[in-house]
Amino acid sequence: YGVTSCLPTFDGSTPLKSLLKSTRLIRKVRKDIVGADPFKIHYEGPYMNPKQTASNFPEFQVNPSIEHTLAMTDGDLSDVMLICIAPELPEAMEWIDWVTKQGVQVEICYTQANSDQVRAAADHGLNQASHLYNGYQPMHHRINGPGIGTLLDDRINAQITCDGMHVSSNWIRLAIRVKGLDHLYGITDMSSFSGLPEGKHKNPFFKEIHVKGNTVTDNNGMLLGGNMVWNEIMRAAKVKIGLTMEEVGSLYSENPAKCLGITDRGKIEVGRRADFTIMDEDYRVLQTIIKGEIYYKS
């Protein structure tokens, strides 16, 4: 699908012991993985506002603390890229001060923070936004909420899901116009539900999930994640959202590296890893090249 690197991402609605087990597992198997490189870890929580999540297990969403973060990461933050937080939670600013000093980037999501709290979090070092608009208090013209706060703060780079379901086309256009293309990067929002056959499936967290086309929803119709692989979502960004090929190329290739401060890959340039994908104009993958070697050829 054109992927050369990825961030293994752990759901925040997960018990601490499971987060720790997953962290240890990724570190154990990483050295043996051939192909796309799972080079950094992403915790999408668990420091979430339980009023702003789809989880049926709010007890797994906890307030941020140094002790919890060290337990979750097995005391090692050296390969952690991102941790998500709702900045309105108790002790959030102190935690952001601490974790950013460890070299970890902090992203906002699953939040009902007001714009002042978003700005304060950015003052303390928060510089990323997880899947913009999704998992935020809905935007309202009388409320200075987290969405508008994130859009207006130039220090915050934002992920965006361009599959035509998660975010409507004009809201994506608004984000590009307000933040500038260089401050946005595309994601798939895929999860462990992605790729299941169409129909209903039992699930221990949501009781039942529904897969139809490119959507995965719960019984109430709430989106639970993306179901469109990398090259397909690039095609959707062009066809469904109306972005140009240049905009799609930036959002889904160089911008993730640029926005996350990754300098050893993400761009064809002397001194970086020779990771790139050759596609046709309809985003069909012809070759995937990693560290200068062809790992896939159509």
Short mmCIF file of C-alpha atoms in Angstrom, two decimals:
data_model
loop_
_atom_site.label_atom_id
_atom_site.label_comp_id
_atom_site.label_asym_id
_atom_site.label_seq_id
_atom_site.Cartn_x
_atom_site.Cartn_y
_atom_site.Cartn_z
CA TYR A 1 0.00 0.00 0.00
CA GLY A 2 3.02 2.28 -0.21
CA VAL A 3 3.93 2.35 3.49
CA THR A 4 7.63 2.48 4.35
CA SER A 5 7.46 3.48 8.04
CA CYS A 6 4.73 3.50 10.67
CA LEU A 7 4.06 4.39 14.28
CA PRO A 8 2.51 1.45 16.17
CA THR A 9 -0.42 3.15 17.87
CA PHE A 10 -2.02 1.97 21.10
CA ASP A 11 -5.64 2.77 21.89
CA GLY A 12 -6.03 4.84 25.04
CA SER A 13 -9.13 2.91 26.14
CA THR A 14 -6.89 0.06 27.26
CA PRO A 15 -5.83 -1.22 30.70
CA LEU A 16 -2.34 -0.26 31.83
CA LYS A 17 -1.16 -3.87 31.86
CA SER A 18 -2.21 -4.27 28.22
CA LEU A 19 -0.45 -1.06 27.18
CA LEU A 20 2.72 -2.30 28.87
CA LYS A 21 2.40 -5.73 27.24
CA SER A 22 1.93 -4.14 23.80
CA THR A 23 4.90 -1.83 24.32
CA ARG A 24 7.16 -4.74 25.25
CA LEU A 25 5.90 -6.79 22.30
CA ILE A 26 6.63 -4.08 19.73
CA ARG A 27 10.13 -3.63 21.09
CA LYS A 28 10.72 -7.38 21.03
CA VAL A 29 9.59 -8.05 17.46
CA ARG A 30 10.70 -4.78 15.86
CA LYS A 31 14.20 -6.00 15.05
CA ASP A 32 12.84 -9.00 13.13
CA ILE A 33 10.27 -7.14 11.01
CA VAL A 34 11.07 -7.02 7.30
CA GLY A 35 9.59 -4.15 5.30
CA ALA A 36 7.81 -1.09 6.72
CA ASP A 37 9.66 0.11 9.81
CA PRO A 38 7.67 0.43 13.11
CA PHE A 39 10.31 2.83 14.34
CA LYS A 40 8.51 4.90 16.99
CA ILE A 41 5.55 4.34 19.34
CA HIS A 42 2.35 6.39 19.57
CA TYR A 43 0.01 6.27 22.59
CA GLU A 44 -3.39 7.66 21.59
CA GLY A 45 -4.30 8.18 25.24
CA PRO A 46 -5.06 7.13 27.91
CA TYR A 47 -5.07 10.74 29.16
CA MET A 48 -8.46 11.43 27.61
CA ASN A 49 -11.62 13.22 28.69
CA PRO A 50 -14.10 10.33 29.15
CA LYS A 51 -16.93 12.64 28.07
CA GLN A 52 -15.34 12.88 24.63
CA THR A 53 -14.57 9.27 23.74
CA ALA A 54 -16.47 6.38 22.20
CA SER A 55 -15.17 3.95 24.81
CA ASN A 56 -17.42 1.81 26.97
CA PHE A 57 -14.60 1.61 29.51
CA PRO A 58 -14.05 5.11 30.94
CA GLU A 59 -12.17 3.60 33.88
CA PHE A 60 -9.19 3.06 31.58
CA GLN A 61 -8.96 6.80 30.87
CA VAL A 62 -6.85 8.29 33.62
CA ASN A 63 -5.30 11.61 34.56
CA PRO A 64 -1.71 12.13 33.42
CA SER A 65 1.12 11.41 35.81
CA ILE A 66 4.83 10.68 35.59
CA GLU A 67 4.35 7.39 37.41
CA HIS A 68 1.68 6.16 35.01
CA THR A 69 3.66 7.17 31.91
CA LEU A 70 6.78 5.39 33.13
CA ALA A 71 4.74 2.28 33.91
CA MET A 72 3.06 2.39 30.48
CA THR A 73 6.39 2.75 28.64
CA ASP A 74 8.32 0.29 30.81
CA GLY A 75 10.43 3.20 32.03
CA ASP A 76 11.81 3.90 28.55
CA LEU A 77 10.71 6.95 26.54
CA SER A 78 13.56 6.83 24.03
CA ASP A 79 11.43 5.38 21.19
CA VAL A 80 8.15 7.15 22.03
CA MET A 81 7.11 9.70 19.40
CA LEU A 82 3.67 10.84 20.57
CA ILE A 83 1.38 10.72 23.59
CA CYS A 84 -2.14 12.12 23.45
CA ILE A 85 -3.73 14.25 26.18
CA ALA A 86 -6.84 16.30 26.95
CA PRO A 87 -5.22 19.48 28.34
CA GLU A 88 -8.14 20.25 30.66
CA LEU A 89 -7.29 17.24 32.86
CA PRO A 90 -5.77 17.82 36.32
CA GLU A 91 -1.96 18.24 36.34
CA ALA A 92 -1.89 18.25 32.52
CA MET A 93 0.42 21.25 32.19
CA GLU A 94 2.96 19.88 34.67
CA TRP A 95 2.91 16.54 32.86
CA ILE A 96 3.45 18.24 29.46
CA ASP A 97 6.44 20.12 30.91
CA TRP A 98 7.96 16.86 32.09
CA VAL A 99 7.29 14.58 29.10
CA THR A 100 8.44 17.09 26.46
CA LYS A 101 11.74 17.39 28.32
CA GLN A 102 12.11 13.64 27.75
CA GLY A 103 11.93 14.24 23.98
CA VAL A 104 8.32 13.07 23.56
CA GLN A 105 5.87 15.10 21.49
CA VAL A 106 2.42 15.76 22.95
CA GLU A 107 -0.79 15.82 20.92
CA ILE A 108 -4.26 17.07 21.82
CA CYS A 109 -7.41 15.01 21.31
CA TYR A 110 -10.47 13.49 23.04
CA THR A 111 -10.94 16.83 24.67
CA GLN A 112 -13.44 19.48 25.68
CA ALA A 113 -10.74 22.04 26.43
CA ASN A 114 -11.40 25.68 25.70
CA SER A 115 -9.15 27.74 23.44
CA ASP A 116 -7.29 29.25 26.39
CA GLN A 117 -6.42 25.76 27.67
CA VAL A 118 -5.22 24.74 24.19
CA ARG A 119 -3.01 27.83 24.02
CA ALA A 120 -1.68 27.19 27.54
CA ALA A 121 -0.84 23.59 26.57
CA ALA A 122 1.07 24.89 23.54
CA ASP A 123 2.90 27.32 25.85
CA HIS A 124 4.05 24.27 27.81
CA GLY A 125 5.17 22.36 24.70
CA LEU A 126 2.15 20.60 23.14
CA ASN A 127 2.75 20.75 19.38
CA GLN A 128 0.57 18.12 17.69
CA ALA A 129 -3.13 17.39 17.20
CA SER A 130 -4.48 13.88 16.73
CA HIS A 131 -6.97 13.47 13.82
CA LEU A 132 -8.32 17.02 13.75
CA TYR A 133 -12.07 17.48 14.41
CA ASN A 134 -12.56 13.80 15.37
CA GLY A 135 -12.52 13.31 19.13
CA TYR A 136 -12.92 17.04 19.83
CA GLN A 137 -15.91 18.86 21.25
CA PRO A 138 -17.89 19.81 18.11
CA MET A 139 -17.18 23.30 16.82
CA HIS A 140 -19.82 25.93 17.58
CA HIS A 141 -19.68 29.62 16.74
CA ARG A 142 -20.47 30.66 20.34
CA ILE A 143 -17.93 28.35 21.98
CA ASN A 144 -14.16 28.88 22.04
CA GLY A 145 -13.54 25.15 21.99
CA PRO A 146 -10.57 22.88 21.25
CA GLY A 147 -11.10 22.73 17.48
CA ILE A 148 -10.85 26.45 16.89
CA GLY A 149 -8.07 26.70 19.47
CA THR A 150 -6.05 24.10 17.59
CA LEU A 151 -6.69 25.70 14.21
CA LEU A 152 -5.57 29.14 15.34
CA ASP A 153 -2.35 28.11 17.10
CA ASP A 154 0.50 27.98 14.58
CA ARG A 155 2.65 25.96 17.01
CA ILE A 156 0.34 22.94 16.66
CA ASN A 157 0.66 20.60 13.66
CA ALA A 158 -2.49 18.61 12.96
CA GLN A 159 -3.32 15.20 11.56
CA ILE A 160 -6.26 15.05 9.15
CA THR A 161 -8.22 12.08 7.76
CA CYS A 162 -9.13 12.64 4.10
CA ASP A 163 -11.26 9.55 3.39
CA GLY A 164 -14.46 11.55 2.78
CA MET A 165 -16.16 10.13 5.89
CA HIS A 166 -14.24 11.34 8.92
CA VAL A 167 -14.14 14.99 7.84
CA SER A 168 -16.19 16.75 5.15
CA SER A 169 -14.29 18.33 2.30
CA ASN A 170 -14.85 21.99 3.20
CA TRP A 171 -13.70 21.45 6.78
CA ILE A 172 -10.47 20.04 5.35
CA ARG A 173 -10.20 23.06 3.08
CA LEU A 174 -10.76 25.32 6.10
CA ALA A 175 -7.93 23.61 7.98
CA ILE A 176 -5.58 24.01 5.00
CA ARG A 177 -6.50 27.68 4.63
CA VAL A 178 -6.19 28.51 8.36
CA LYS A 179 -3.16 26.42 9.33
CA GLY A 180 -1.40 26.20 5.99
CA LEU A 181 -0.67 22.94 4.22
CA ASP A 182 2.77 22.60 5.85
CA HIS A 183 1.15 22.29 9.31
CA LEU A 184 -1.11 19.37 8.34
CA TYR A 185 -0.36 15.71 7.66
CA GLY A 186 -2.56 12.90 6.44
CA ILE A 187 -3.40 9.73 8.34
CA THR A 188 -5.62 6.72 7.67
CA ASP A 189 -6.97 6.35 11.24
CA MET A 190 -6.93 2.59 10.60
CA SER A 191 -7.26 0.27 13.58
CA SER A 192 -7.42 -3.42 14.39
CA PHE A 193 -10.99 -3.34 13.00
CA SER A 194 -9.74 -2.36 9.55
CA GLY A 195 -9.88 -5.01 6.85
CA LEU A 196 -12.64 -7.09 8.43
CA PRO A 197 -15.26 -8.51 6.03
CA GLU A 198 -18.41 -6.45 5.59
CA GLY A 199 -21.14 -7.12 8.14
CA LYS A 200 -21.55 -7.29 11.91
CA HIS A 201 -18.77 -8.48 14.20
CA LYS A 202 -18.78 -9.14 17.92
CA ASN A 203 -16.29 -7.07 19.90
CA PRO A 204 -15.40 -7.13 23.61
CA PHE A 205 -15.20 -3.33 23.84
CA PHE A 206 -18.18 -2.22 21.74
CA LYS A 207 -20.26 -5.44 21.91
CA GLU A 208 -20.85 -5.19 18.18
CA ILE A 209 -19.19 -3.32 15.31
CA HIS A 210 -20.41 -2.80 11.76
CA VAL A 211 -18.18 -2.83 8.70
CA LYS A 212 -19.63 -1.37 5.53
CA GLY A 213 -17.51 -0.20 2.64
CA ASN A 214 -14.90 2.15 4.01
CA THR A 215 -16.50 2.67 7.44
CA VAL A 216 -16.34 0.91 10.79
CA THR A 217 -19.05 2.01 13.25
CA ASP A 218 -20.65 0.98 16.54
CA ASN A 219 -24.33 0.23 17.05
CA ASN A 220 -25.07 3.94 17.29
CA GLY A 221 -23.37 4.75 14.00
CA MET A 222 -20.30 6.38 15.58
CA LEU A 223 -17.13 6.05 13.52
CA LEU A 224 -14.60 3.81 15.25
CA GLY A 225 -11.72 4.23 12.84
CA GLY A 226 -10.68 4.27 9.23
CA ASN A 227 -10.95 1.37 6.80
CA MET A 228 -8.94 2.69 3.87
CA VAL A 229 -5.29 1.78 3.28
CA TRP A 230 -2.61 4.37 2.52
CA ASN A 231 -2.72 4.55 -1.26
CA GLU A 232 -6.53 4.33 -1.29
CA ILE A 233 -6.89 7.27 1.09
CA MET A 234 -4.52 9.27 -1.10
CA ARG A 235 -6.86 8.55 -4.01
CA ALA A 236 -9.87 9.57 -1.89
CA ALA A 237 -8.15 12.82 -0.90
CA LYS A 238 -7.95 13.69 -4.58
CA VAL A 239 -11.29 12.30 -5.81
CA LYS A 240 -13.60 12.82 -2.82
CA ILE A 241 -12.03 15.85 -1.15
CA GLY A 242 -10.85 17.57 -4.34
CA LEU A 243 -7.22 18.13 -3.35
CA THR A 244 -4.60 18.50 -6.05
CA MET A 245 -1.99 15.82 -6.62
CA GLU A 246 0.60 18.20 -5.16
CA GLU A 247 -1.48 18.72 -2.00
CA VAL A 248 -2.03 14.97 -1.63
CA GLY A 249 1.67 14.32 -2.17
CA SER A 250 2.62 16.78 0.56
CA LEU A 251 -0.01 15.61 3.06
CA TYR A 252 0.79 11.92 2.70
CA SER A 253 4.53 11.84 2.11
CA GLU A 254 6.78 14.66 3.26
CA ASN A 255 4.49 16.42 5.74
CA PRO A 256 4.29 13.61 8.33
CA ALA A 257 8.08 13.71 8.63
CA LYS A 258 8.22 17.51 8.51
CA CYS A 259 5.50 18.03 11.14
CA LEU A 260 6.95 15.39 13.49
CA GLY A 261 10.54 16.56 13.12
CA ILE A 262 11.71 13.32 11.49
CA THR A 263 14.90 14.00 9.54
CA ASP A 264 16.26 10.57 8.59
CA ARG A 265 13.42 9.66 6.19
CA GLY A 266 10.27 11.15 4.63
CA LYS A 267 11.95 13.01 1.77
CA ILE A 268 14.14 12.08 -1.17
CA GLU A 269 17.32 13.85 -0.14
CA VAL A 270 21.01 13.06 0.31
CA GLY A 271 21.62 11.71 3.81
CA ARG A 272 18.12 10.28 4.36
CA ARG A 273 16.97 6.68 4.08
CA ALA A 274 16.12 5.70 0.51
CA ASP A 275 12.45 5.07 1.36
CA PHE A 276 9.95 5.93 -1.33
CA THR A 277 7.02 4.60 -3.28
CA ILE A 278 6.40 4.71 -7.01
CA MET A 279 2.69 5.02 -7.93
CA ASP A 280 0.75 5.64 -11.11
CA GLU A 281 -1.50 8.69 -11.43
CA ASP A 282 -4.40 6.72 -9.88
CA TYR A 283 -2.28 5.91 -6.78
CA ARG A 284 -1.80 2.25 -7.62
CA VAL A 285 1.49 1.16 -6.06
CA LEU A 286 4.04 0.06 -8.64
CA GLN A 287 7.04 -0.29 -6.32
CA THR A 288 7.76 0.19 -2.62
CA ILE A 289 11.43 0.81 -1.88
CA ILE A 290 12.83 0.73 1.66
CA LYS A 291 16.46 1.54 2.47
CA GLY A 292 17.20 1.34 -1.25
CA GLU A 293 15.75 -2.15 -1.74
CA ILE A 294 12.55 -3.08 -3.59
CA TYR A 295 10.19 -4.75 -1.09
CA TYR A 296 7.12 -4.74 -3.32
CA LYS A 297 6.66 -4.71 -7.07
CA SER A 298 3.28 -4.91 -8.78
#
